[in-house]
Amino acid sequence: MFVTIQQIEDHVAGTQCEECGYKGCRPYAEAIFSGDAEINLCRPGGERVIKNLAVTLDKEVLPPAKEKESPLIAWIDPKRCIGCTLCIQACPTDAIVGRSKRMHSIITDECTGCRLCIEPCPVDCIEMNGAAEAFPKAGDDTWEEARAAQVAEWVRIKKDRKQRRAVKIDAAEATPVEQKVPELGDDVMAKIKAAREAARKKAEKKGPAPRPRKKP
């Protein structure tokens, strides 16, 4: 039976945590597909992911490469947050909201506990706490492939947005200066010349500015 990369990706936890050593779940699925990675590297998915992949790929069930941890979500200490936005840039699911130099906060329903926001924080104001009861986190028995697919869609949207922004920046840098600033027409130049001449005549009529008087 032929197995696709998408089928493999559907089985992994979908947290985009990079615990497997790859830059997200899709690259990990591609590595499994090509035979460059084992099926036991997904820490959040644990034995559930290993067994599902083993059945799908007709492989032997392996012991987890890393010990499974309790599902966690990020928490930002409002007293220490300086609003640097580095955690927002690192979050693969846009689960952190805030503005520059303003306190940030976590959208708990969208946090997968990937921990990628912790290292960039310059003031160590982010901690991992017990998972909220509002929504299952990767590693819970209630986590389903539909949830992983939803998280993967969030990641795809953010990647597309970053790529579009990068294309705009590249295009702006490649545009010659003369194209960025259009040439002014003769009528506009005539108005500028007339305004300068009027300002000159007004200054001549007023005479030189008086010198400031010295204090006795």
Coordinates of N, CA and C in Angstrom, one line a residue:
M1 N 0.8 -1.2 0.0 CA 0.0 0.0 0.0 C 0.9 1.3 0.0
F2 N 0.6 2.2 -0.9 CA 1.3 3.4 -1.0 C 0.9 4.4 0.1
V3 N 1.8 5.0 0.8 CA 1.5 5.9 1.9 C 2.0 7.3 1.5
T4 N 1.2 8.3 1.7 CA 1.7 9.7 1.4 C 2.3 10.4 2.6
I5 N 3.0 11.5 2.3 CA 3.5 12.3 3.4 C 2.4 12.9 4.2
Q6 N 1.3 13.2 3.6 CA 0.2 13.8 4.3 C -0.4 12.8 5.3
Q7 N -0.5 11.6 4.9 CA -1.0 10.5 5.8 C 0.0 10.4 7.1
I8 N 1.2 10.5 6.8 CA 2.2 10.4 7.9 C 2.1 11.6 8.8
E9 N 1.9 12.8 8.2 CA 1.8 14.0 9.1 C 0.5 14.0 9.9
D10 N -0.5 13.4 9.3 CA -1.8 13.3 10.1 C -1.7 12.5 11.4
H11 N -0.7 11.6 11.4 CA -0.5 10.8 12.6 C 0.3 11.4 13.7
V12 N 1.2 12.3 13.4 CA 2.1 12.9 14.4 C 1.2 13.9 15.2
A13 N 1.8 14.4 16.3 CA 1.0 15.2 17.3 C 0.6 16.5 16.7
G14 N 1.4 17.1 15.8 CA 0.9 18.4 15.2 C 1.2 19.6 16.0
T15 N 2.1 19.5 17.0 CA 2.4 20.6 17.9 C 3.4 21.6 17.3
Q16 N 4.1 21.1 16.2 CA 5.2 21.9 15.6 C 6.3 22.3 16.6
C17 N 6.5 21.4 17.6 CA 7.4 21.7 18.7 C 8.9 21.5 18.4
E18 N 9.2 20.8 17.3 CA 10.6 20.6 16.9 C 11.4 19.7 17.8
E19 N 10.6 19.0 18.7 CA 11.3 18.0 19.6 C 11.9 16.8 18.9
C20 N 11.4 16.6 17.7 CA 11.9 15.5 16.9 C 13.2 15.8 16.2
G21 N 13.6 17.1 16.2 CA 14.8 17.5 15.6 C 14.6 18.1 14.2
Y22 N 13.4 18.2 13.8 CA 13.0 18.8 12.5 C 12.2 20.1 12.7
K23 N 12.2 20.9 11.7 CA 11.6 22.2 11.8 C 10.1 22.1 11.6
G24 N 9.4 21.3 12.4 CA 8.0 21.2 12.3 C 7.6 19.8 12.0
C25 N 6.2 19.6 12.0 CA 5.7 18.2 11.8 C 5.8 17.8 10.3
R26 N 5.6 18.7 9.4 CA 5.7 18.4 8.0 C 7.1 17.9 7.6
P27 N 8.2 18.6 8.0 CA 9.5 18.1 7.7 C 9.8 16.8 8.3
Y28 N 9.3 16.6 9.5 CA 9.5 15.3 10.2 C 8.8 14.2 9.4
A29 N 7.6 14.4 8.9 CA 6.8 13.5 8.1 C 7.6 13.2 6.8
E30 N 8.2 14.2 6.2 CA 9.0 14.0 5.0 C 10.2 13.1 5.3
A31 N 10.8 13.3 6.4 CA 12.0 12.5 6.8 C 11.6 11.1 7.0
I32 N 10.5 10.8 7.6 CA 10.0 9.5 7.8 C 9.7 8.8 6.4
F33 N 9.1 9.6 5.6 CA 8.7 9.1 4.2 C 9.9 8.7 3.5
S34 N 11.0 9.5 3.6 CA 12.2 9.2 2.8 C 13.1 8.2 3.5
G35 N 12.7 7.8 4.8 CA 13.5 6.8 5.5 C 14.7 7.4 6.3
D36 N 14.7 8.7 6.4 CA 15.8 9.4 7.1 C 15.5 9.5 8.6
A37 N 14.3 9.3 9.0 CA 13.9 9.4 10.5 C 13.1 8.2 10.9
E38 N 13.3 7.9 12.2 CA 12.5 6.8 12.8 C 11.1 7.3 13.2
I39 N 10.2 6.4 13.5 CA 8.8 6.8 13.8 C 8.6 7.1 15.3
N40 N 9.7 7.0 16.1 CA 9.5 7.2 17.6 C 10.1 8.5 18.1
L41 N 10.2 9.5 17.3 CA 10.8 10.8 17.7 C 9.8 11.8 18.2
C42 N 8.5 11.6 18.0 CA 7.4 12.6 18.4 C 7.1 12.4 19.9
R43 N 7.8 13.3 20.7 CA 7.6 13.2 22.2 C 6.1 13.5 22.6
P44 N 5.5 14.5 22.1 CA 4.1 14.8 22.5 C 3.1 13.6 22.2
G45 N 3.4 13.0 21.0 CA 2.5 11.9 20.6 C 2.7 10.6 21.3
G46 N 3.9 10.4 21.8 CA 4.3 9.2 22.5 C 4.0 7.9 21.8
E47 N 3.5 6.9 22.6 CA 3.3 5.6 22.0 C 2.1 5.6 21.1
R48 N 1.2 6.5 21.2 CA 0.0 6.5 20.3 C 0.5 6.8 18.9
V49 N 1.3 7.8 18.7 CA 1.8 8.1 17.4 C 2.7 7.0 16.8
I50 N 3.5 6.4 17.7 CA 4.4 5.3 17.2 C 3.6 4.1 16.7
K51 N 2.6 3.7 17.5 CA 1.7 2.6 17.0 C 1.0 2.9 15.7
N52 N 0.4 4.1 15.6 CA -0.3 4.5 14.4 C 0.6 4.5 13.2
L53 N 1.8 5.0 13.4 CA 2.8 5.1 12.3 C 3.2 3.7 11.9
A54 N 3.4 2.8 12.9 CA 3.9 1.5 12.7 C 2.9 0.7 11.8
V55 N 1.6 0.9 12.2 CA 0.5 0.2 11.4 C 0.4 0.8 10.0
T56 N 0.5 2.1 9.9 CA 0.4 2.7 8.6 C 1.5 2.3 7.6
L57 N 2.7 2.3 8.2 CA 3.9 2.1 7.4 C 4.4 0.6 7.4
D58 N 3.7 -0.2 8.1 CA 4.0 -1.6 8.3 C 5.4 -1.8 8.8
K59 N 5.7 -1.1 9.9 CA 7.0 -1.1 10.6 C 6.9 -1.7 12.0
E60 N 8.0 -2.0 12.6 CA 8.0 -2.5 13.9 C 7.8 -1.3 14.9
V61 N 7.0 -1.6 16.0 CA 6.8 -0.6 17.0 C 8.1 -0.5 17.8
L62 N 8.5 0.8 17.9 CA 9.8 1.1 18.7 C 9.4 1.8 20.0
P63 N 10.3 1.7 21.0 CA 10.1 2.4 22.2 C 10.3 3.9 21.9
P64 N 9.6 4.8 22.7 CA 9.8 6.2 22.4 C 11.3 6.7 22.6
A65 N 11.7 7.5 21.7 CA 13.1 8.0 21.8 C 13.3 9.0 23.0
K66 N 12.2 9.7 23.4 CA 12.2 10.6 24.5 C 11.0 10.3 25.4
E67 N 11.3 10.5 26.7 CA 10.2 10.3 27.6 C 9.1 11.3 27.5
K68 N 7.9 10.8 27.4 CA 6.7 11.6 27.3 C 6.5 12.5 28.5
E69 N 6.1 13.7 28.3 CA 5.8 14.7 29.4 C 4.3 15.0 29.4
S70 N 3.9 15.5 30.6 CA 2.6 15.9 30.7 C 2.3 17.1 29.8
P71 N 1.1 17.2 29.2 CA 0.8 18.3 28.3 C 0.8 19.6 29.1
L72 N 1.4 20.7 28.6 CA 1.6 22.0 29.2 C 1.2 23.1 28.3
I73 N 0.9 24.2 28.8 CA 0.7 25.4 28.0 C 1.6 26.5 28.6
A74 N 1.9 27.5 27.8 CA 2.8 28.6 28.2 C 2.0 29.6 29.0
W75 N 2.7 30.3 29.9 CA 2.1 31.4 30.7 C 3.2 32.5 30.8
I76 N 2.7 33.7 30.6 CA 3.6 34.9 30.6 C 3.4 35.7 31.9
D77 N 4.5 36.0 32.6 CA 4.4 36.7 33.8 C 4.2 38.2 33.4
P78 N 3.1 38.8 33.7 CA 2.8 40.2 33.3 C 3.7 41.2 34.0
K79 N 4.3 40.9 35.1 CA 5.2 41.8 35.8 C 6.6 41.9 35.2
R80 N 7.0 40.8 34.4 CA 8.3 40.8 33.8 C 8.3 41.0 32.3
C81 N 7.2 40.9 31.7 CA 7.1 41.0 30.2 C 7.4 42.4 29.8
I82 N 8.3 42.6 28.9 CA 8.7 43.9 28.4 C 8.2 44.2 27.0
G83 N 7.4 43.3 26.4 CA 6.8 43.6 25.1 C 7.7 43.6 24.0
C84 N 8.7 42.7 24.0 CA 9.7 42.7 22.9 C 9.2 42.0 21.6
T85 N 8.2 41.3 21.7 CA 7.5 40.5 20.6 C 8.3 39.4 20.0
L86 N 9.4 39.0 20.7 CA 10.2 37.9 20.2 C 9.5 36.6 20.3
C87 N 8.7 36.4 21.4 CA 7.9 35.2 21.6 C 6.8 35.1 20.5
I88 N 6.2 36.2 20.1 CA 5.2 36.2 19.1 C 5.8 35.7 17.8
Q89 N 7.0 36.2 17.5 CA 7.6 35.7 16.2 C 8.0 34.2 16.3
A90 N 8.3 33.7 17.5 CA 8.7 32.3 17.6 C 7.5 31.3 17.6
C91 N 6.3 31.8 18.0 CA 5.1 30.9 18.2 C 4.6 30.5 16.8
P92 N 4.6 29.2 16.5 CA 4.2 28.7 15.2 C 2.7 28.8 15.0
T93 N 1.9 29.0 16.0 CA 0.4 28.9 15.9 C -0.3 30.3 16.2
D94 N 0.5 31.4 16.3 CA 0.0 32.7 16.7 C -0.9 32.6 18.0
A95 N -0.4 31.9 18.9 CA -1.1 31.7 20.2 C -0.7 32.8 21.2
I96 N 0.2 33.8 20.8 CA 0.6 34.9 21.7 C 0.1 36.2 21.0
V97 N -0.5 37.0 21.8 CA -1.0 38.3 21.3 C -0.3 39.4 22.2
G98 N -0.2 40.6 21.5 CA 0.4 41.7 22.2 C 1.1 42.6 21.2
R99 N 1.4 43.8 21.7 CA 2.1 44.8 20.8 C 3.4 45.1 21.3
S100 N 4.2 45.8 20.5 CA 5.6 46.2 20.9 C 5.5 47.1 22.2
K101 N 6.3 46.8 23.2 CA 6.4 47.5 24.4 C 5.1 47.4 25.2
R102 N 4.3 46.4 24.9 CA 3.0 46.2 25.7 C 3.0 44.8 26.2
M103 N 2.4 44.5 27.3 CA 2.4 43.1 27.8 C 1.7 42.1 26.8
H104 N 2.3 41.0 26.7 CA 1.8 39.9 25.9 C 1.0 38.9 26.7
S105 N 0.1 38.1 26.1 CA -0.6 37.1 26.8 C -0.8 35.9 25.9
I106 N -1.2 34.8 26.5 CA -1.3 33.5 25.7 C -2.8 33.2 25.5
I107 N -3.1 32.8 24.2 CA -4.4 32.3 23.9 C -4.3 30.8 24.2
T108 N -4.9 30.4 25.3 CA -4.6 29.0 25.8 C -5.2 28.0 24.9
D109 N -6.3 28.3 24.2 CA -6.9 27.3 23.3 C -6.0 27.0 22.1
E110 N -5.1 27.9 21.8 CA -4.3 27.8 20.6 C -2.9 27.4 20.9
C111 N -2.5 27.4 22.2 CA -1.2 27.0 22.6 C -1.1 25.5 22.6
T112 N 0.0 24.9 22.0 CA 0.2 23.5 21.9 C 1.3 23.0 22.9
G113 N 1.8 24.0 23.6 CA 2.9 23.6 24.6 C 4.2 23.2 23.9
C114 N 4.5 23.9 22.8 CA 5.7 23.5 22.0 C 7.0 24.0 22.7
R115 N 6.9 25.0 23.5 CA 8.0 25.6 24.3 C 8.9 26.5 23.4
L116 N 8.6 26.7 22.1 CA 9.5 27.5 21.3 C 9.5 29.0 21.7
C117 N 8.6 29.4 22.5 CA 8.6 30.8 22.9 C 9.5 31.1 24.1
I118 N 10.0 30.1 24.8 CA 10.8 30.2 26.0 C 12.2 30.8 25.7
E119 N 12.9 30.1 24.8 CA 14.3 30.5 24.6 C 14.5 31.9 24.1
P120 N 13.6 32.4 23.2 CA 13.9 33.8 22.7 C 13.6 34.9 23.7
C121 N 12.9 34.6 24.8 CA 12.5 35.6 25.8 C 13.7 36.1 26.5
P122 N 14.0 37.4 26.4 CA 15.3 37.9 27.0 C 15.2 38.1 28.5
V123 N 13.9 38.1 29.1 CA 13.8 38.3 30.5 C 13.2 37.1 31.3
D124 N 13.1 36.0 30.6 CA 12.7 34.7 31.2 C 11.3 34.9 31.9
C125 N 10.4 35.5 31.2 CA 9.1 35.7 31.8 C 8.0 34.7 31.4
I126 N 8.5 33.7 30.6 CA 7.5 32.6 30.1 C 7.8 31.3 30.8
E127 N 6.7 30.7 31.4 CA 6.8 29.4 32.0 C 5.8 28.5 31.5
M128 N 6.0 27.2 31.7 CA 5.0 26.2 31.2 C 4.2 25.7 32.4
N129 N 2.9 25.8 32.3 CA 2.0 25.4 33.4 C 1.2 24.2 32.9
G130 N 0.4 23.7 33.9 CA -0.5 22.6 33.6 C -1.5 23.0 32.5
A131 N -1.8 22.0 31.6 CA -2.7 22.3 30.5 C -4.1 22.8 31.0
A132 N -4.7 23.8 30.3 CA -6.0 24.2 30.6 C -7.0 23.2 30.3
E133 N -8.1 23.2 31.0 CA -9.2 22.2 30.8 C -10.0 22.6 29.6
A134 N -9.9 23.8 29.1 CA -10.8 24.3 28.1 C -10.6 23.5 26.8
F135 N -9.4 23.1 26.5 CA -9.1 22.5 25.2 C -8.0 21.4 25.4
P136 N -8.1 20.3 24.8 CA -7.1 19.2 24.9 C -5.8 19.7 24.3
K137 N -4.7 19.2 24.9 CA -3.3 19.5 24.4 C -2.7 18.2 23.9
A138 N -1.7 18.4 23.0 CA -1.0 17.2 22.5 C -0.5 16.4 23.7
G139 N -0.7 15.1 23.6 CA -0.3 14.2 24.7 C -1.5 13.8 25.6
D140 N -2.6 14.5 25.5 CA -3.8 14.1 26.2 C -4.4 12.9 25.5
D141 N -5.1 12.1 26.2 CA -5.9 11.0 25.5 C -7.0 11.6 24.6
T142 N -7.4 12.8 24.9 CA -8.5 13.4 24.1 C -8.0 14.1 22.9
W143 N -6.7 14.2 22.7 CA -6.2 14.9 21.5 C -6.5 14.0 20.3
E144 N -7.0 14.6 19.3 CA -7.4 13.9 18.1 C -6.7 14.4 16.8
E145 N -6.7 13.6 15.8 CA -6.1 14.0 14.5 C -6.7 15.3 14.0
A146 N -8.0 15.5 14.2 CA -8.7 16.7 13.7 C -8.1 17.9 14.4
R147 N -7.7 17.9 15.7 CA -7.1 19.0 16.3 C -5.7 19.3 15.8
A148 N -5.0 18.2 15.5 CA -3.6 18.3 14.9 C -3.7 19.0 13.5
A149 N -4.8 18.6 12.8 CA -5.0 19.2 11.4 C -5.3 20.7 11.6
Q150 N -6.0 21.1 12.6 CA -6.4 22.5 12.8 C -5.1 23.3 13.1
V151 N -4.3 22.7 14.0 CA -3.0 23.4 14.3 C -2.1 23.5 13.1
A152 N -2.1 22.5 12.3 CA -1.3 22.5 11.1 C -1.8 23.6 10.1
E153 N -3.1 23.9 10.1 CA -3.6 24.9 9.2 C -3.2 26.3 9.8
W154 N -3.2 26.5 11.1 CA -2.7 27.7 11.7 C -1.3 28.0 11.3
V155 N -0.5 26.9 11.3 CA 0.9 27.1 11.0 C 1.1 27.4 9.5
R156 N 0.3 26.8 8.7 CA 0.4 27.1 7.2 C 0.0 28.6 7.0
I157 N -1.0 29.1 7.6 CA -1.5 30.4 7.4 C -0.3 31.4 7.8
K158 N 0.3 31.1 9.0 CA 1.4 32.0 9.4 C 2.6 32.0 8.5
K159 N 2.9 30.8 8.0 CA 4.0 30.7 7.0 C 3.7 31.4 5.7
D160 N 2.5 31.3 5.3 CA 2.1 32.0 4.0 C 2.2 33.5 4.2
R161 N 1.8 34.0 5.4 CA 1.8 35.4 5.7 C 3.3 35.9 5.7
K162 N 4.2 35.2 6.3 CA 5.6 35.5 6.4 C 6.2 35.5 5.0
Q163 N 5.8 34.6 4.2 CA 6.4 34.5 2.8 C 5.9 35.7 2.0
R164 N 4.6 36.1 2.1 CA 4.2 37.2 1.4 C 4.9 38.5 1.8
R165 N 5.1 38.6 3.1 CA 5.8 39.8 3.6 C 7.2 39.8 3.1
A166 N 7.9 38.7 3.1 CA 9.3 38.6 2.6 C 9.3 39.0 1.1
V167 N 8.3 38.5 0.3 CA 8.3 38.9 -1.1 C 8.2 40.4 -1.3
K168 N 7.3 41.0 -0.5 CA 7.1 42.4 -0.6 C 8.4 43.2 -0.2
I169 N 9.1 42.7 0.8 CA 10.3 43.4 1.2 C 11.4 43.2 0.1
D170 N 11.5 42.0 -0.5 CA 12.5 41.8 -1.5 C 12.2 42.7 -2.7
A171 N 10.9 42.8 -3.1 CA 10.5 43.6 -4.2 C 10.8 45.1 -4.0
A172 N 10.6 45.5 -2.8 CA 10.9 47.0 -2.4 C 12.4 47.2 -2.5
E173 N 13.2 46.3 -2.0 CA 14.6 46.5 -2.0 C 15.2 46.5 -3.5
A174 N 14.5 45.7 -4.3 CA 15.0 45.6 -5.7 C 14.5 46.7 -6.6
T175 N 13.6 47.5 -6.1 CA 13.1 48.6 -7.0 C 14.0 49.8 -7.0
P176 N 14.5 50.3 -8.1 CA 15.4 51.4 -8.2 C 14.8 52.7 -7.5
V177 N 15.6 53.5 -7.0 CA 15.2 54.7 -6.3 C 14.3 55.6 -7.2
E178 N 14.8 55.7 -8.5 CA 14.0 56.6 -9.4 C 12.6 56.1 -9.7
Q179 N 12.4 54.8 -9.5 CA 11.0 54.3 -9.6 C 10.2 54.5 -8.4
K180 N 10.8 54.5 -7.2 CA 10.1 54.7 -6.0 C 9.6 56.2 -5.9
V181 N 10.4 57.1 -6.4 CA 10.0 58.6 -6.3 C 9.8 59.0 -7.7
P182 N 8.5 59.2 -8.1 CA 8.2 59.6 -9.5 C 8.7 61.0 -9.8
E183 N 9.0 61.3 -11.0 CA 9.4 62.6 -11.4 C 8.3 63.6 -11.3
L184 N 8.5 64.8 -10.9 CA 7.5 65.8 -10.8 C 7.3 66.4 -12.2
G185 N 6.0 66.7 -12.4 CA 5.7 67.4 -13.7 C 6.1 68.8 -13.8
D186 N 6.1 69.4 -15.0 CA 6.5 70.8 -15.2 C 5.6 71.8 -14.4
D187 N 4.3 71.4 -14.3 CA 3.4 72.3 -13.6 C 3.7 72.4 -12.1
V188 N 4.1 71.2 -11.5 CA 4.4 71.1 -10.1 C 5.7 71.8 -9.9
M189 N 6.7 71.6 -10.7 CA 8.0 72.3 -10.6 C 7.8 73.8 -10.6
A190 N 6.9 74.3 -11.5 CA 6.7 75.7 -11.6 C 6.1 76.3 -10.4
K191 N 5.2 75.6 -9.7 CA 4.6 76.0 -8.5 C 5.6 76.1 -7.4
I192 N 6.5 75.1 -7.3 CA 7.5 75.1 -6.3 C 8.5 76.3 -6.5
K193 N 8.8 76.6 -7.8 CA 9.7 77.7 -8.1 C 9.1 79.0 -7.7
A194 N 7.8 79.1 -7.9 CA 7.0 80.4 -7.6 C 7.0 80.5 -6.1
A195 N 6.7 79.4 -5.4 CA 6.6 79.5 -3.9 C 8.0 79.9 -3.3
R196 N 9.1 79.4 -3.8 CA 10.4 79.8 -3.3 C 10.7 81.2 -3.6
E197 N 10.3 81.7 -4.8 CA 10.6 83.1 -5.2 C 9.7 84.1 -4.3
A198 N 8.5 83.7 -4.0 CA 7.7 84.5 -3.1 C 8.2 84.5 -1.7
A199 N 8.8 83.4 -1.2 CA 9.4 83.4 0.1 C 10.6 84.2 0.2
R200 N 11.4 84.3 -0.9 CA 12.6 85.1 -1.0 C 12.3 86.6 -0.9
K201 N 11.3 87.0 -1.7 CA 10.9 88.4 -1.7 C 10.3 88.8 -0.4
K202 N 9.6 88.0 0.3 CA 9.0 88.3 1.6 C 10.1 88.5 2.6
A203 N 11.2 87.6 2.5 CA 12.3 87.7 3.5 C 13.1 89.0 3.2
E204 N 13.2 89.4 1.9 CA 13.9 90.7 1.6 C 13.2 91.9 2.1
K205 N 11.9 91.8 2.0 CA 11.0 93.0 2.4 C 11.1 93.2 4.0
K206 N 11.2 92.1 4.7 CA 11.3 92.2 6.1 C 12.6 92.7 6.6
G207 N 13.6 92.4 5.8 CA 15.0 92.8 6.2 C 15.6 91.8 7.0
P208 N 16.9 92.0 7.4 CA 17.6 91.1 8.2 C 17.0 91.0 9.6
A209 N 17.1 89.8 10.1 CA 16.6 89.5 11.5 C 17.4 90.3 12.5
P210 N 16.8 91.0 13.5 CA 17.5 91.7 14.5 C 18.5 90.8 15.3
R211 N 19.6 91.3 15.6 CA 20.5 90.6 16.5 C 20.1 90.5 17.9
P212 N 20.2 89.4 18.6 CA 19.9 89.4 20.0 C 20.7 90.3 20.8
R213 N 20.0 91.0 21.7 CA 20.7 92.0 22.6 C 21.5 91.2 23.7
K214 N 22.7 91.7 23.9 CA 23.5 91.1 25.0 C 23.0 91.6 26.3
K215 N 23.1 90.7 27.3 CA 22.7 91.0 28.6 C 23.7 91.9 29.3
P216 N 23.3 92.9 30.0 CA 24.3 93.8 30.7 C 25.1 93.0 31.8

